[in-house]
Short mmCIF file of C-alpha atoms in Angstrom, two decimals:
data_model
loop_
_atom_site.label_atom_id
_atom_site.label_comp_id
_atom_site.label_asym_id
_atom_site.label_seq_id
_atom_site.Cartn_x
_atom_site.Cartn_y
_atom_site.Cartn_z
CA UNK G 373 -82.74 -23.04 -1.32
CA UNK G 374 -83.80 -22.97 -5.14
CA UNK G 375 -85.14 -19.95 -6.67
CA UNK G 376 -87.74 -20.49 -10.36
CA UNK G 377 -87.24 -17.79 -12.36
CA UNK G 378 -88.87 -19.30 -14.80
CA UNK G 379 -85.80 -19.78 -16.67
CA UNK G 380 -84.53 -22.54 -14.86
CA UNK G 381 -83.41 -23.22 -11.13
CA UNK G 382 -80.77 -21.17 -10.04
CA UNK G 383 -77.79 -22.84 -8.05
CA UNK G 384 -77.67 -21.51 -4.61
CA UNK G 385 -75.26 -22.27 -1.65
CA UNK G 386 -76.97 -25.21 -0.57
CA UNK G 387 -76.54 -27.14 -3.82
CA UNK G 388 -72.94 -26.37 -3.85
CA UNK G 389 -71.47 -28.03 -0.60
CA UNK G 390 -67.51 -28.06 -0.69
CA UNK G 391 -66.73 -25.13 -2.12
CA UNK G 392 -65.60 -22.87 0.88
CA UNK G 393 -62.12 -21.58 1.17
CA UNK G 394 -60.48 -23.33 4.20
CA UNK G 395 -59.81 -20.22 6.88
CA UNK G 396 -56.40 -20.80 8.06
CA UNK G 397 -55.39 -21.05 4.19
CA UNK G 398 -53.91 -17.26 3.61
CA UNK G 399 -52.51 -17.49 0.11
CA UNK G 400 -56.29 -18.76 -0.52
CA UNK G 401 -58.39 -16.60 0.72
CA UNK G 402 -56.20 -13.88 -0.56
CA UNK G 403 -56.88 -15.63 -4.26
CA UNK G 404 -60.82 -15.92 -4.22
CA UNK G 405 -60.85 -12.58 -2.44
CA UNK G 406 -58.80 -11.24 -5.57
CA UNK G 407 -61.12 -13.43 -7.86
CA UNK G 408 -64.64 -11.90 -6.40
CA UNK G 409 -63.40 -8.62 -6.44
CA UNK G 410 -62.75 -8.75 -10.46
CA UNK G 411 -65.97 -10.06 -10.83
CA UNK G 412 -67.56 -7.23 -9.38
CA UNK G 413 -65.75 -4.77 -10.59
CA UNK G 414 -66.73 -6.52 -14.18
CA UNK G 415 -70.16 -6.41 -13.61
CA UNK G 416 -70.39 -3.03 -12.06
CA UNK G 417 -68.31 -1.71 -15.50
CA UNK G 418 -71.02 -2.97 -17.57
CA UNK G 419 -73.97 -1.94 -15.58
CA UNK G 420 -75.15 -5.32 -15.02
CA UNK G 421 -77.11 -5.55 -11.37
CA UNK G 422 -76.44 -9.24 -9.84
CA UNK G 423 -79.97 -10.56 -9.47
CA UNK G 424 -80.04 -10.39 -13.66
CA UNK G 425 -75.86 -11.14 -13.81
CA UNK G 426 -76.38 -14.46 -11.67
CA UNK G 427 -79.46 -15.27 -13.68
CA UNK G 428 -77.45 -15.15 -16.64
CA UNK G 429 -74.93 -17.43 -15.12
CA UNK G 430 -78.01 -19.54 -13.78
CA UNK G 431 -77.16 -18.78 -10.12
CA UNK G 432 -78.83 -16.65 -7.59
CA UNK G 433 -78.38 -13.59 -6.57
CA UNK G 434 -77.19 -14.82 -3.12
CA UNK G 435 -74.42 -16.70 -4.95
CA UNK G 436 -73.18 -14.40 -6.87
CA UNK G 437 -72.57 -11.76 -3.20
CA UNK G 438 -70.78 -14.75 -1.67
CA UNK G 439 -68.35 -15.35 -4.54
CA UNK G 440 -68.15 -11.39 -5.29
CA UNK G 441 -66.90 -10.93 -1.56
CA UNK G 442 -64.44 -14.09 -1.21
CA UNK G 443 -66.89 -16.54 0.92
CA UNK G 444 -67.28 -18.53 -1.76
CA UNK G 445 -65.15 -20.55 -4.54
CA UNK G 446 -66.49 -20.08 -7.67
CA UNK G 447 -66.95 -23.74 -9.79
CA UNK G 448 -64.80 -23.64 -13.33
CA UNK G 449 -67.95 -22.97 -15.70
CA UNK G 450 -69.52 -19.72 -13.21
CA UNK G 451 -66.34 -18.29 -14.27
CA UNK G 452 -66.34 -19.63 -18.03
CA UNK G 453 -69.79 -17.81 -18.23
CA UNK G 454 -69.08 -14.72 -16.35
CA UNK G 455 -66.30 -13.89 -18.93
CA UNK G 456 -69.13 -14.37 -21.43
CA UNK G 457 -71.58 -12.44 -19.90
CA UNK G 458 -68.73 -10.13 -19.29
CA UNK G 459 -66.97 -9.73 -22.51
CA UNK G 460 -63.82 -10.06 -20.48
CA UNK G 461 -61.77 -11.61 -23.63
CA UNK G 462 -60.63 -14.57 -21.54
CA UNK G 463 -59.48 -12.93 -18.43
CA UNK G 464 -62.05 -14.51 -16.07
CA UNK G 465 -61.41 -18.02 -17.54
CA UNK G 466 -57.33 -17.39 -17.13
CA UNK G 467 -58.00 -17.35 -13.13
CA UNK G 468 -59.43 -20.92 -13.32
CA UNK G 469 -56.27 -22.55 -12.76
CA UNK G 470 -55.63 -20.72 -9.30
CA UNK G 471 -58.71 -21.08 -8.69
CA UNK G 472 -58.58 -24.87 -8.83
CA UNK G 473 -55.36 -24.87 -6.74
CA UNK G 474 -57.58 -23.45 -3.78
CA UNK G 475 -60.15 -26.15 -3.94
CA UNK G 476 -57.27 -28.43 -2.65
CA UNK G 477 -56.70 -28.64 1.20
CA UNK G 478 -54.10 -26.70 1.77
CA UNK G 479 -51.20 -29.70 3.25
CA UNK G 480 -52.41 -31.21 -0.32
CA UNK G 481 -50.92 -28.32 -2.32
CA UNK G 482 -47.95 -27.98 -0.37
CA UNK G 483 -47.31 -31.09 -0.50
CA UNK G 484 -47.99 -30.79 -4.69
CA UNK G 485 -45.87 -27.98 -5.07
CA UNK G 486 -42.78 -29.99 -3.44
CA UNK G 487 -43.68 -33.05 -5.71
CA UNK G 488 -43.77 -30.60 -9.05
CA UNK G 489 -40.17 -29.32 -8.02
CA UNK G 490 -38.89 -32.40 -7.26
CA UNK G 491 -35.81 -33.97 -9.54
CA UNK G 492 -35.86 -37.38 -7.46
CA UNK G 493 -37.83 -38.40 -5.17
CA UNK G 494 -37.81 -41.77 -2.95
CA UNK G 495 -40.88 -42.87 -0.74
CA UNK G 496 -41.23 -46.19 1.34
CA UNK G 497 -45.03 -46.69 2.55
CA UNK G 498 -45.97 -49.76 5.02
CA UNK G 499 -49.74 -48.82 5.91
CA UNK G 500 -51.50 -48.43 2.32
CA UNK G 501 -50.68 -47.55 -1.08
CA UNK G 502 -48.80 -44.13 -2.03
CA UNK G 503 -51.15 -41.77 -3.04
CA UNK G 504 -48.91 -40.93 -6.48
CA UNK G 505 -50.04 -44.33 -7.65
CA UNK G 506 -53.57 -45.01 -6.02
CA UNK G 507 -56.46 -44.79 -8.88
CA UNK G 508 -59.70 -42.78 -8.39
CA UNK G 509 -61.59 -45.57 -6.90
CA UNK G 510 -59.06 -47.08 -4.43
CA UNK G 511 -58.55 -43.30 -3.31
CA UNK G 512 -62.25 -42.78 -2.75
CA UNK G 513 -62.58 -46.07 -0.83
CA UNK G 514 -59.51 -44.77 1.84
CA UNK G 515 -61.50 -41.95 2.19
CA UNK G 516 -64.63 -43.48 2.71
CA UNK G 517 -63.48 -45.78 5.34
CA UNK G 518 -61.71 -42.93 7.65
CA UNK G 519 -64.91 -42.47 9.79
CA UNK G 520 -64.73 -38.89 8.61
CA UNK G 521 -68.01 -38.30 7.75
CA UNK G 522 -67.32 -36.55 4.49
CA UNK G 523 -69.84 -35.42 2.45
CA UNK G 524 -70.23 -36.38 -1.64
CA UNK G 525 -68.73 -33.30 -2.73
CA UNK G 526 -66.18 -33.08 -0.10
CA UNK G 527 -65.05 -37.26 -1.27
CA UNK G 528 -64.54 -35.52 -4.57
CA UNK G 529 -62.92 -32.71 -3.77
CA UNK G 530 -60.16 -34.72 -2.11
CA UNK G 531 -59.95 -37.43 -4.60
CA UNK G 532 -59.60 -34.75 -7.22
CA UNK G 533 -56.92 -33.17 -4.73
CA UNK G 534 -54.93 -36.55 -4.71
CA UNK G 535 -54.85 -37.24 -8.66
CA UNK G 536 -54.14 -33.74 -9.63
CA UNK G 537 -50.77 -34.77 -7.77
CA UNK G 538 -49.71 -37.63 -10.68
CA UNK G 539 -49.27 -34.54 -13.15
CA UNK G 540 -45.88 -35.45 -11.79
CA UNK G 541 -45.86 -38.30 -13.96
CA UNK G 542 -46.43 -36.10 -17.50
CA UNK G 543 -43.53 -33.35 -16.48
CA UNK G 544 -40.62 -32.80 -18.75
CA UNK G 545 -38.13 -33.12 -17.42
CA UNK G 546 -39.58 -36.10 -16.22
CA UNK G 547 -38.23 -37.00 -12.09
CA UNK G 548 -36.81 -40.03 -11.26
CA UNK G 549 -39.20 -41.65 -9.08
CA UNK G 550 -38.63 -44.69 -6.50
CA UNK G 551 -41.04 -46.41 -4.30
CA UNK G 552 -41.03 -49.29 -2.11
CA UNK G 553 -44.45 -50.88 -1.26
CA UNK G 554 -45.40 -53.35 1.63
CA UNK G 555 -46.43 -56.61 0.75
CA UNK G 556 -49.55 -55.82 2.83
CA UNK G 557 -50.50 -53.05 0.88
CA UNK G 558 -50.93 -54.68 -2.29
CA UNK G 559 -52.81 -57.66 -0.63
CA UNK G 560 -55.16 -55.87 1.05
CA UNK G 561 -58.61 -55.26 -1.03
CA UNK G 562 -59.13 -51.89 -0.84
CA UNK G 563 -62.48 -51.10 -2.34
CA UNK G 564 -63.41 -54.90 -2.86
CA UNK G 565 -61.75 -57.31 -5.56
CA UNK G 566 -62.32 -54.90 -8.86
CA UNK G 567 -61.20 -52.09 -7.65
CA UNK G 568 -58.20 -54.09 -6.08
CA UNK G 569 -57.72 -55.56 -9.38
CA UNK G 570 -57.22 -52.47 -10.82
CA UNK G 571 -55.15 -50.98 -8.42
CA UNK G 572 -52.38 -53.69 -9.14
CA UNK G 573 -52.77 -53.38 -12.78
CA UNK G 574 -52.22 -49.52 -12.82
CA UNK G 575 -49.23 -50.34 -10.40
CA UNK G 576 -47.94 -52.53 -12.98
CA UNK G 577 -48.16 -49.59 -15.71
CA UNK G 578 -46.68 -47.15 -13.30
CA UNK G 579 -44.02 -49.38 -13.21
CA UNK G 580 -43.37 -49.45 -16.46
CA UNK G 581 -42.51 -45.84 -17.08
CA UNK G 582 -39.00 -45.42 -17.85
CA UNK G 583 -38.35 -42.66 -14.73
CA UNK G 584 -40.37 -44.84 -11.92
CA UNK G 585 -38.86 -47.41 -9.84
CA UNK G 586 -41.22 -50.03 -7.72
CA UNK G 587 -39.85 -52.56 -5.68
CA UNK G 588 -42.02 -54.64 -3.28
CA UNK G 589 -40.93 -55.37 0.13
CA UNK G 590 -41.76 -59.12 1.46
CA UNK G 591 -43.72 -59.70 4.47
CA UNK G 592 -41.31 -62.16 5.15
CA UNK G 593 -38.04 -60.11 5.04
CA UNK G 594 -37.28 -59.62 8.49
CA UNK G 595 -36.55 -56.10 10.49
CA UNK G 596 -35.56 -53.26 8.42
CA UNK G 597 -35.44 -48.75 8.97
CA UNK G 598 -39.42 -48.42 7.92
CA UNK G 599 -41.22 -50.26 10.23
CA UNK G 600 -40.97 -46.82 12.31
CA UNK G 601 -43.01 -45.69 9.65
CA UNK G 602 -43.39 -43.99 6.05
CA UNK G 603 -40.18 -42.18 4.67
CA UNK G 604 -39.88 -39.80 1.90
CA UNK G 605 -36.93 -38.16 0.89
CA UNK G 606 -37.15 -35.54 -2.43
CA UNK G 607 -34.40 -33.19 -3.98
CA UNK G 608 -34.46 -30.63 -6.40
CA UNK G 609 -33.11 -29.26 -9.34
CA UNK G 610 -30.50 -26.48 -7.01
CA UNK G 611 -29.09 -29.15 -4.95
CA UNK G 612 -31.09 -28.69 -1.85
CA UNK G 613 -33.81 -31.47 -0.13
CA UNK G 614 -36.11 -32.50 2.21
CA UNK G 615 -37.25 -35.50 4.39
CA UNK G 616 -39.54 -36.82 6.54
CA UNK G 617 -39.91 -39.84 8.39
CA UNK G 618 -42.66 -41.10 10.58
CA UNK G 619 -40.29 -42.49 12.93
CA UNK G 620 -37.84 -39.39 13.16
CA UNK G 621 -37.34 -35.96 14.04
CA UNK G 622 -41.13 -35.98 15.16
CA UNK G 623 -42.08 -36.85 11.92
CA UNK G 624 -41.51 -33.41 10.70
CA UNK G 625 -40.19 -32.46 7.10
CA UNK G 626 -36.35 -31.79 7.60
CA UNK G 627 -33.87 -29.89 5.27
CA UNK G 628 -30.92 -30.88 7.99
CA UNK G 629 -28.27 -32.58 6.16
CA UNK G 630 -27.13 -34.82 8.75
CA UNK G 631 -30.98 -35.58 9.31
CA UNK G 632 -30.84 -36.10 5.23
CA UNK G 633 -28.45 -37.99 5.54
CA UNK G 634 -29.84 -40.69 7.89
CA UNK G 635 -33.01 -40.75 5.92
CA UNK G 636 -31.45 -41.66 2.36
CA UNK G 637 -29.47 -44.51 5.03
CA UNK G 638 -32.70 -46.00 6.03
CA UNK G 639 -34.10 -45.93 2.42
CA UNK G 640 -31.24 -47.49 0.81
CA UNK G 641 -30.90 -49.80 2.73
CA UNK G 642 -35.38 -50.86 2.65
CA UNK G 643 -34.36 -50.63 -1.26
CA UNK G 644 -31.39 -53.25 -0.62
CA UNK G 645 -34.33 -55.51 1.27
CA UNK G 646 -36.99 -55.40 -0.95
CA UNK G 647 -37.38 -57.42 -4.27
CA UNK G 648 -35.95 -55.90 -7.32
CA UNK G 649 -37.90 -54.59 -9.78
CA UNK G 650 -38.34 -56.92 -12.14
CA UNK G 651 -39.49 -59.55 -9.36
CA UNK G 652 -41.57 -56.92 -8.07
CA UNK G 653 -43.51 -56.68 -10.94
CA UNK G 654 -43.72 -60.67 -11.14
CA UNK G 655 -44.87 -60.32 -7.64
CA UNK G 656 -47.85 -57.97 -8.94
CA UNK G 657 -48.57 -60.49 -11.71
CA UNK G 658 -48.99 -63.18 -9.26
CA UNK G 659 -51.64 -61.41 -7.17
CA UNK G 660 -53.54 -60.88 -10.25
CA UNK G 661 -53.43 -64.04 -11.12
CA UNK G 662 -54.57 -65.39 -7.72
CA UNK G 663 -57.56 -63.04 -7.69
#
């Protein structure tokens, strides 16, 4: 629904699918409960009713209750304006960045938050490209293929959800990251031959940062410890880790270090398999060139 104030049409819940806080998410709902209850507080300070505070936002009034009582996740520029319209000195626009965070799904941002602490990390995928070096487009076409049904907004809020992961690339420290990628999953045209194009050729920059490590594991190789599945094994800064493995320990993430230990086994030893770098990258440049 659309309300003409004659000042414009005022954004309403219907024109803003994908921005509900997921239920089972605690640490969320606890931060856009926190975030509507400042903004009402706010507004009530300055004596500002919220049919006339969303109209100065250009929102409706309905809109403004949801966010106000945490049903709601308020977009970037509702609180931009609100500290305006406000006079909250920046205060409003400082909770953006949590905000953001709970517009992720929440195994996302777990999964984030081990990335960001992560001094190494070492990942072998078999079924599609990692999602740490995917580009926009190929990520949108995964998702568009999954039978999922998602809606525009919801296709953008996970895209958005997988990029804001490669801030992992810009840390300083920078981690020393090492992947090893299926032959199949840089032949297969994900998204059709432009966006496939692209794909490789952002691999191929990846690649050439002076902390990443991508090695390309022939079709042709024979048997080796991943073809049970996906394996990722990260440690941090204090000395501790964790793994997971599609084909082990249930595919759960383990901190174990005998279970560690049998994890870095099987990815040393895909690393031994694959192509080395340099002949990975070789291997990239061929595919472009046979496109």
């Amino acid at each position: 629904m659309t309300v003409d104030t004659g000042a414009g049409r005022l954004k309403e819940e219907g024109e803003e699918p994908g921005w509900e806080v997921e239920p089972d998410d605690e640490w969320g709902v606890a931060v856009i409960a926190t975030v509507g209850r400042q903004l009402k507080l706010r507004r009530e300070a300055v004596g500002m009713k919220a049919g006339d505070f969303g109209r100065a936002l250009g929102y409706g009034e309905d809109m403004v209750y949801k966010i106000e009582s945490g049903r709601r996740i308020p977009r970037p520029e509702y609180l931009d304006k609100a500290d305006k319209v406000l006079r909250a000195g920046g205060l409003l626009s400082a909770m953006k960045e949590d905000v953001e965070k709970v517009r992720y799904p929440k195994k996302v941002r777990e999964l984030a938050e081990l990335e960001a602490r992560a001094a190494e990390m070492g990942v072998y995928v078999g079924l599609s490209i990692h999602g740490l070096l995917q580009t926009p487009d190929h990520a949108r076409a995964l998702f568009e293929v999954s039978q999922s049904a998602y809606a525009e907004a919801e296709l953008d809020r996970l895209v958005a959800a997988r990029m804001g992961r490669k801030s992992i690339f810009k840390r300083e420290p920078a981690p020393m990251l090492s992947f090893v990628q299926e032959e199949v999953t840089l032949r297969r045209r994900v998204g059709g031959t432009m966006v496939w194009r692209q794909q490789l050729e952002h691999l191929m920059e990846v690649a050439g940062l002076r902390t990443v490590t991508l090695q390309v594991m022939p079709t042709d190789s024979g048997e080796h410890p991943g073809l049970s599945g996906k394996i990722e094994v990260l440690k941090f800064e204090d000395g501790t880790a964790v793994g997971r493995s599609d084909g082990a320990f249930s595919g759960r993430p383990t901190s174990d270090p005998r279970q560690l230990r049998i994890l870095e086994l099987r990815y040393s030893a895909i690393r031994a398999q694959a192509l080395p770098p340099r002949e990975s990258l070789a291997f990239i440049e061929q595919l472009l060139g046979e496109a």
